[in-house]
Amino acid sequence: MGDLSVHYSSKTHEWATPQDLFDMLDEVWGFQLDVCATHENAKCKEYFTIDDDGLSQDWGDKVCWMNPPYGRGIKHWIKKAHDSAESGATVVCLLPSRTDTSYWHDYVMKGDITFLRGRLKFGNSKNSAPFPSAIVVFQPPRETLMRRIKEALRS
């Protein structure tokens, strides 16, 4: 995988998902699509890279994993996750716990939030992240889920 040290510095806004955390969440959710990936770090068979521009893609009704870039653009990813859930996707996000931001109040608080105890070690880092993290889940509205159940029962 090469030198990953850049993934734990201020030179990048990418923080590689801890594999054990992803595996635990994948066991519960069964992810189908990694919406913010590189060819090297994709967590699902189906994924979007920066060249695919996941923000402009339709996430459909898939169960999505999202560990977005943590820079200024994170607010766009969180809005996309929220809006995609409103349209039928389930989006499980690994986010820095930045409760003082407008995007946190505008979108994150509409999801199901689990604050992680302690600080994560991203990727193969020996050091913990300089910020706390949270798992945030955005799910489709109840009516959308009920419609899917009814459709499945008719099949």
PDB file of C-alpha atoms in Angstrom:
ATOM      1  CA  MET A   1       0.000   0.000   0.000  1.00  0.00           C
ATOM      2  CA  GLY A   2       2.980   2.320   0.138  1.00  0.00           C
ATOM      3  CA  ASP A   3       3.745   5.057   2.628  1.00  0.00           C
ATOM      4  CA  LEU A   4       0.557   5.930   4.456  1.00  0.00           C
ATOM      5  CA  SER A   5       2.102   8.558   6.725  1.00  0.00           C
ATOM      6  CA  VAL A   6       0.552  11.318   4.625  1.00  0.00           C
ATOM      7  CA  HIS A   7      -2.866  10.011   5.678  1.00  0.00           C
ATOM      8  CA  TYR A   8      -2.257  11.070   9.265  1.00  0.00           C
ATOM      9  CA  SER A   9      -0.902  14.541   8.737  1.00  0.00           C
ATOM     10  CA  SER A  10      -2.288  17.932   7.868  1.00  0.00           C
ATOM     11  CA  LYS A  11      -1.187  17.347   4.260  1.00  0.00           C
ATOM     12  CA  THR A  12      -4.359  15.424   3.505  1.00  0.00           C
ATOM     13  CA  HIS A  13      -7.966  15.298   4.591  1.00  0.00           C
ATOM     14  CA  GLU A  14      -8.171  11.536   4.044  1.00  0.00           C
ATOM     15  CA  TRP A  15      -8.204   9.266   7.070  1.00  0.00           C
ATOM     16  CA  ALA A  16      -8.081   5.541   6.214  1.00  0.00           C
ATOM     17  CA  THR A  17     -10.944   3.624   7.846  1.00  0.00           C
ATOM     18  CA  PRO A  18      -9.813   1.312  10.670  1.00  0.00           C
ATOM     19  CA  GLN A  19     -10.443  -2.183   9.277  1.00  0.00           C
ATOM     20  CA  ASP A  20     -11.720  -3.691  12.541  1.00  0.00           C
ATOM     21  CA  LEU A  21     -14.308  -0.907  12.905  1.00  0.00           C
ATOM     22  CA  PHE A  22     -15.429  -1.332   9.300  1.00  0.00           C
ATOM     23  CA  ASP A  23     -15.686  -5.132   9.672  1.00  0.00           C
ATOM     24  CA  MET A  24     -17.879  -4.781  12.758  1.00  0.00           C
ATOM     25  CA  LEU A  25     -20.193  -2.285  11.041  1.00  0.00           C
ATOM     26  CA  ASP A  26     -20.264  -4.295   7.804  1.00  0.00           C
ATOM     27  CA  GLU A  27     -21.408  -7.349   9.746  1.00  0.00           C
ATOM     28  CA  VAL A  28     -24.420  -5.370  10.946  1.00  0.00           C
ATOM     29  CA  TRP A  29     -25.217  -3.351   7.811  1.00  0.00           C
ATOM     30  CA  GLY A  30     -23.905  -5.438   4.856  1.00  0.00           C
ATOM     31  CA  PHE A  31     -22.446  -2.545   2.860  1.00  0.00           C
ATOM     32  CA  GLN A  32     -22.910  -2.500  -0.908  1.00  0.00           C
ATOM     33  CA  LEU A  33     -21.244   0.771  -1.913  1.00  0.00           C
ATOM     34  CA  ASP A  34     -18.251   2.752  -0.638  1.00  0.00           C
ATOM     35  CA  VAL A  35     -19.049   6.294  -1.733  1.00  0.00           C
ATOM     36  CA  CYS A  36     -15.660   7.920  -0.894  1.00  0.00           C
ATOM     37  CA  ALA A  37     -12.846   5.578  -1.858  1.00  0.00           C
ATOM     38  CA  THR A  38      -9.613   5.190  -3.730  1.00  0.00           C
ATOM     39  CA  HIS A  39      -8.743   2.082  -5.706  1.00  0.00           C
ATOM     40  CA  GLU A  40      -6.329   1.212  -2.875  1.00  0.00           C
ATOM     41  CA  ASN A  41      -8.645   1.674   0.117  1.00  0.00           C
ATOM     42  CA  ALA A  42     -12.126   0.741  -1.191  1.00  0.00           C
ATOM     43  CA  LYS A  43     -14.120  -1.206   1.393  1.00  0.00           C
ATOM     44  CA  CYS A  44     -16.792  -2.550  -0.988  1.00  0.00           C
ATOM     45  CA  LYS A  45     -16.784  -4.199  -4.406  1.00  0.00           C
ATOM     46  CA  GLU A  46     -18.693  -1.219  -5.720  1.00  0.00           C
ATOM     47  CA  TYR A  47     -17.155   2.160  -4.957  1.00  0.00           C
ATOM     48  CA  PHE A  48     -16.709   5.725  -6.153  1.00  0.00           C
ATOM     49  CA  THR A  49     -13.304   7.387  -6.428  1.00  0.00           C
ATOM     50  CA  ILE A  50     -12.569  11.085  -6.732  1.00  0.00           C
ATOM     51  CA  ASP A  51     -12.660  10.621 -10.520  1.00  0.00           C
ATOM     52  CA  ASP A  52     -16.188   9.179 -10.277  1.00  0.00           C
ATOM     53  CA  ASP A  53     -17.290  12.192  -8.202  1.00  0.00           C
ATOM     54  CA  GLY A  54     -19.490  10.418  -5.666  1.00  0.00           C
ATOM     55  CA  LEU A  55     -21.244  13.690  -4.877  1.00  0.00           C
ATOM     56  CA  SER A  56     -22.760  13.755  -8.358  1.00  0.00           C
ATOM     57  CA  GLN A  57     -23.707  10.052  -8.381  1.00  0.00           C
ATOM     58  CA  ASP A  58     -27.077   8.549  -7.473  1.00  0.00           C
ATOM     59  CA  TRP A  59     -26.576   6.292  -4.444  1.00  0.00           C
ATOM     60  CA  GLY A  60     -29.936   4.667  -5.135  1.00  0.00           C
ATOM     61  CA  ASP A  61     -31.354   2.452  -2.404  1.00  0.00           C
ATOM     62  CA  LYS A  62     -28.006   0.859  -1.568  1.00  0.00           C
ATOM     63  CA  VAL A  63     -26.489   0.402   1.877  1.00  0.00           C
ATOM     64  CA  CYS A  64     -23.541   2.795   1.698  1.00  0.00           C
ATOM     65  CA  TRP A  65     -20.323   3.232   3.653  1.00  0.00           C
ATOM     66  CA  MET A  66     -19.008   6.787   3.866  1.00  0.00           C
ATOM     67  CA  ASN A  67     -15.721   7.919   5.376  1.00  0.00           C
ATOM     68  CA  PRO A  68     -15.481  11.294   3.622  1.00  0.00           C
ATOM     69  CA  PRO A  69     -12.507  13.617   3.268  1.00  0.00           C
ATOM     70  CA  TYR A  70     -12.427  15.602   6.524  1.00  0.00           C
ATOM     71  CA  GLY A  71     -11.615  19.015   5.007  1.00  0.00           C
ATOM     72  CA  ARG A  72     -13.926  21.921   4.284  1.00  0.00           C
ATOM     73  CA  GLY A  73     -15.837  19.863   1.724  1.00  0.00           C
ATOM     74  CA  ILE A  74     -17.087  17.415   4.365  1.00  0.00           C
ATOM     75  CA  LYS A  75     -20.306  19.416   4.684  1.00  0.00           C
ATOM     76  CA  HIS A  76     -21.175  18.558   1.053  1.00  0.00           C
ATOM     77  CA  TRP A  77     -20.672  14.835   1.723  1.00  0.00           C
ATOM     78  CA  ILE A  78     -22.829  14.934   4.837  1.00  0.00           C
ATOM     79  CA  LYS A  79     -25.607  16.787   3.004  1.00  0.00           C
ATOM     80  CA  LYS A  80     -25.373  14.211   0.189  1.00  0.00           C
ATOM     81  CA  ALA A  81     -25.624  11.351   2.720  1.00  0.00           C
ATOM     82  CA  HIS A  82     -28.667  12.948   4.354  1.00  0.00           C
ATOM     83  CA  ASP A  83     -30.363  13.692   1.027  1.00  0.00           C
ATOM     84  CA  SER A  84     -29.560  10.219  -0.370  1.00  0.00           C
ATOM     85  CA  ALA A  85     -31.224   8.642   2.666  1.00  0.00           C
ATOM     86  CA  GLU A  86     -34.298  10.785   2.052  1.00  0.00           C
ATOM     87  CA  SER A  87     -34.343   9.253  -1.450  1.00  0.00           C
ATOM     88  CA  GLY A  88     -33.931   5.643  -0.273  1.00  0.00           C
ATOM     89  CA  ALA A  89     -30.277   4.905   0.546  1.00  0.00           C
ATOM     90  CA  THR A  90     -28.976   3.863   3.947  1.00  0.00           C
ATOM     91  CA  VAL A  91     -25.710   5.680   4.646  1.00  0.00           C
ATOM     92  CA  VAL A  92     -23.425   4.795   7.540  1.00  0.00           C
ATOM     93  CA  CYS A  93     -20.793   7.483   8.088  1.00  0.00           C
ATOM     94  CA  LEU A  94     -17.552   7.686  10.029  1.00  0.00           C
ATOM     95  CA  LEU A  95     -17.204  11.352  10.941  1.00  0.00           C
ATOM     96  CA  PRO A  96     -15.085  13.589  13.105  1.00  0.00           C
ATOM     97  CA  SER A  97     -17.219  14.664  16.040  1.00  0.00           C
ATOM     98  CA  ARG A  98     -17.417  18.381  15.314  1.00  0.00           C
ATOM     99  CA  THR A  99     -20.557  19.291  17.198  1.00  0.00           C
ATOM    100  CA  ASP A 100     -19.890  23.021  16.885  1.00  0.00           C
ATOM    101  CA  THR A 101     -20.279  23.112  13.096  1.00  0.00           C
ATOM    102  CA  SER A 102     -23.339  24.175  11.162  1.00  0.00           C
ATOM    103  CA  TYR A 103     -23.369  20.923   9.142  1.00  0.00           C
ATOM    104  CA  TRP A 104     -23.524  18.954  12.381  1.00  0.00           C
ATOM    105  CA  HIS A 105     -26.647  20.827  13.459  1.00  0.00           C
ATOM    106  CA  ASP A 106     -28.210  21.002   9.976  1.00  0.00           C
ATOM    107  CA  TYR A 107     -27.721  17.342   9.011  1.00  0.00           C
ATOM    108  CA  VAL A 108     -25.874  15.064  11.429  1.00  0.00           C
ATOM    109  CA  MET A 109     -28.359  15.596  14.239  1.00  0.00           C
ATOM    110  CA  LYS A 110     -31.095  14.230  11.939  1.00  0.00           C
ATOM    111  CA  GLY A 111     -29.292  10.873  11.819  1.00  0.00           C
ATOM    112  CA  ASP A 112     -28.658   8.250  14.477  1.00  0.00           C
ATOM    113  CA  ILE A 113     -25.416   9.197  16.228  1.00  0.00           C
ATOM    114  CA  THR A 114     -23.089   6.936  18.187  1.00  0.00           C
ATOM    115  CA  PHE A 115     -20.104   8.705  19.710  1.00  0.00           C
ATOM    116  CA  LEU A 116     -17.000   6.522  19.800  1.00  0.00           C
ATOM    117  CA  ARG A 117     -15.146   6.269  23.060  1.00  0.00           C
ATOM    118  CA  GLY A 118     -11.537   7.409  22.938  1.00  0.00           C
ATOM    119  CA  ARG A 119      -9.733   8.316  19.737  1.00  0.00           C
ATOM    120  CA  LEU A 120      -9.484   6.068  16.688  1.00  0.00           C
ATOM    121  CA  LYS A 121      -6.250   4.944  15.106  1.00  0.00           C
ATOM    122  CA  PHE A 122      -6.806   5.381  11.394  1.00  0.00           C
ATOM    123  CA  GLY A 123      -5.249   2.947   8.940  1.00  0.00           C
ATOM    124  CA  ASN A 124      -1.921   1.627  10.197  1.00  0.00           C
ATOM    125  CA  SER A 125      -1.149   4.685  12.297  1.00  0.00           C
ATOM    126  CA  LYS A 126       0.670   4.224  15.600  1.00  0.00           C
ATOM    127  CA  ASN A 127      -0.954   7.396  16.950  1.00  0.00           C
ATOM    128  CA  SER A 128      -4.578   8.164  17.685  1.00  0.00           C
ATOM    129  CA  ALA A 129      -6.438  10.821  15.731  1.00  0.00           C
ATOM    130  CA  PRO A 130      -6.326  14.369  17.122  1.00  0.00           C
ATOM    131  CA  PHE A 131     -10.149  14.441  17.231  1.00  0.00           C
ATOM    132  CA  PRO A 132     -13.044  12.311  18.527  1.00  0.00           C
ATOM    133  CA  SER A 133     -15.201  10.373  16.059  1.00  0.00           C
ATOM    134  CA  ALA A 134     -18.807   9.317  15.650  1.00  0.00           C
ATOM    135  CA  ILE A 135     -20.746   6.817  13.586  1.00  0.00           C
ATOM    136  CA  VAL A 136     -23.771   8.505  12.023  1.00  0.00           C
ATOM    137  CA  VAL A 137     -26.493   6.557  10.235  1.00  0.00           C
ATOM    138  CA  PHE A 138     -28.935   8.143   7.823  1.00  0.00           C
ATOM    139  CA  GLN A 139     -31.855   5.897   6.879  1.00  0.00           C
ATOM    140  CA  PRO A 140     -34.765   6.281   4.479  1.00  0.00           C
ATOM    141  CA  PRO A 141     -38.040   7.589   5.875  1.00  0.00           C
ATOM    142  CA  ARG A 142     -40.314   4.941   7.383  1.00  0.00           C
ATOM    143  CA  GLU A 143     -42.766   5.244   4.460  1.00  0.00           C
ATOM    144  CA  THR A 144     -40.000   4.337   1.984  1.00  0.00           C
ATOM    145  CA  LEU A 145     -39.002   1.309   4.034  1.00  0.00           C
ATOM    146  CA  MET A 146     -42.612   0.145   4.364  1.00  0.00           C
ATOM    147  CA  ARG A 147     -43.148   0.509   0.609  1.00  0.00           C
ATOM    148  CA  ARG A 148     -40.075  -1.682  -0.014  1.00  0.00           C
ATOM    149  CA  ILE A 149     -41.374  -4.328   2.386  1.00  0.00           C
ATOM    150  CA  LYS A 150     -44.774  -4.368   0.675  1.00  0.00           C
ATOM    151  CA  GLU A 151     -43.131  -4.643  -2.759  1.00  0.00           C
ATOM    152  CA  ALA A 152     -40.928  -7.507  -1.560  1.00  0.00           C
ATOM    153  CA  LEU A 153     -43.949  -9.354  -0.141  1.00  0.00           C
ATOM    154  CA  ARG A 154     -45.749  -9.094  -3.484  1.00  0.00           C
ATOM    155  CA  SER A 155     -42.832 -10.704  -5.328  1.00  0.00           C
TER     156      SER A 155
END
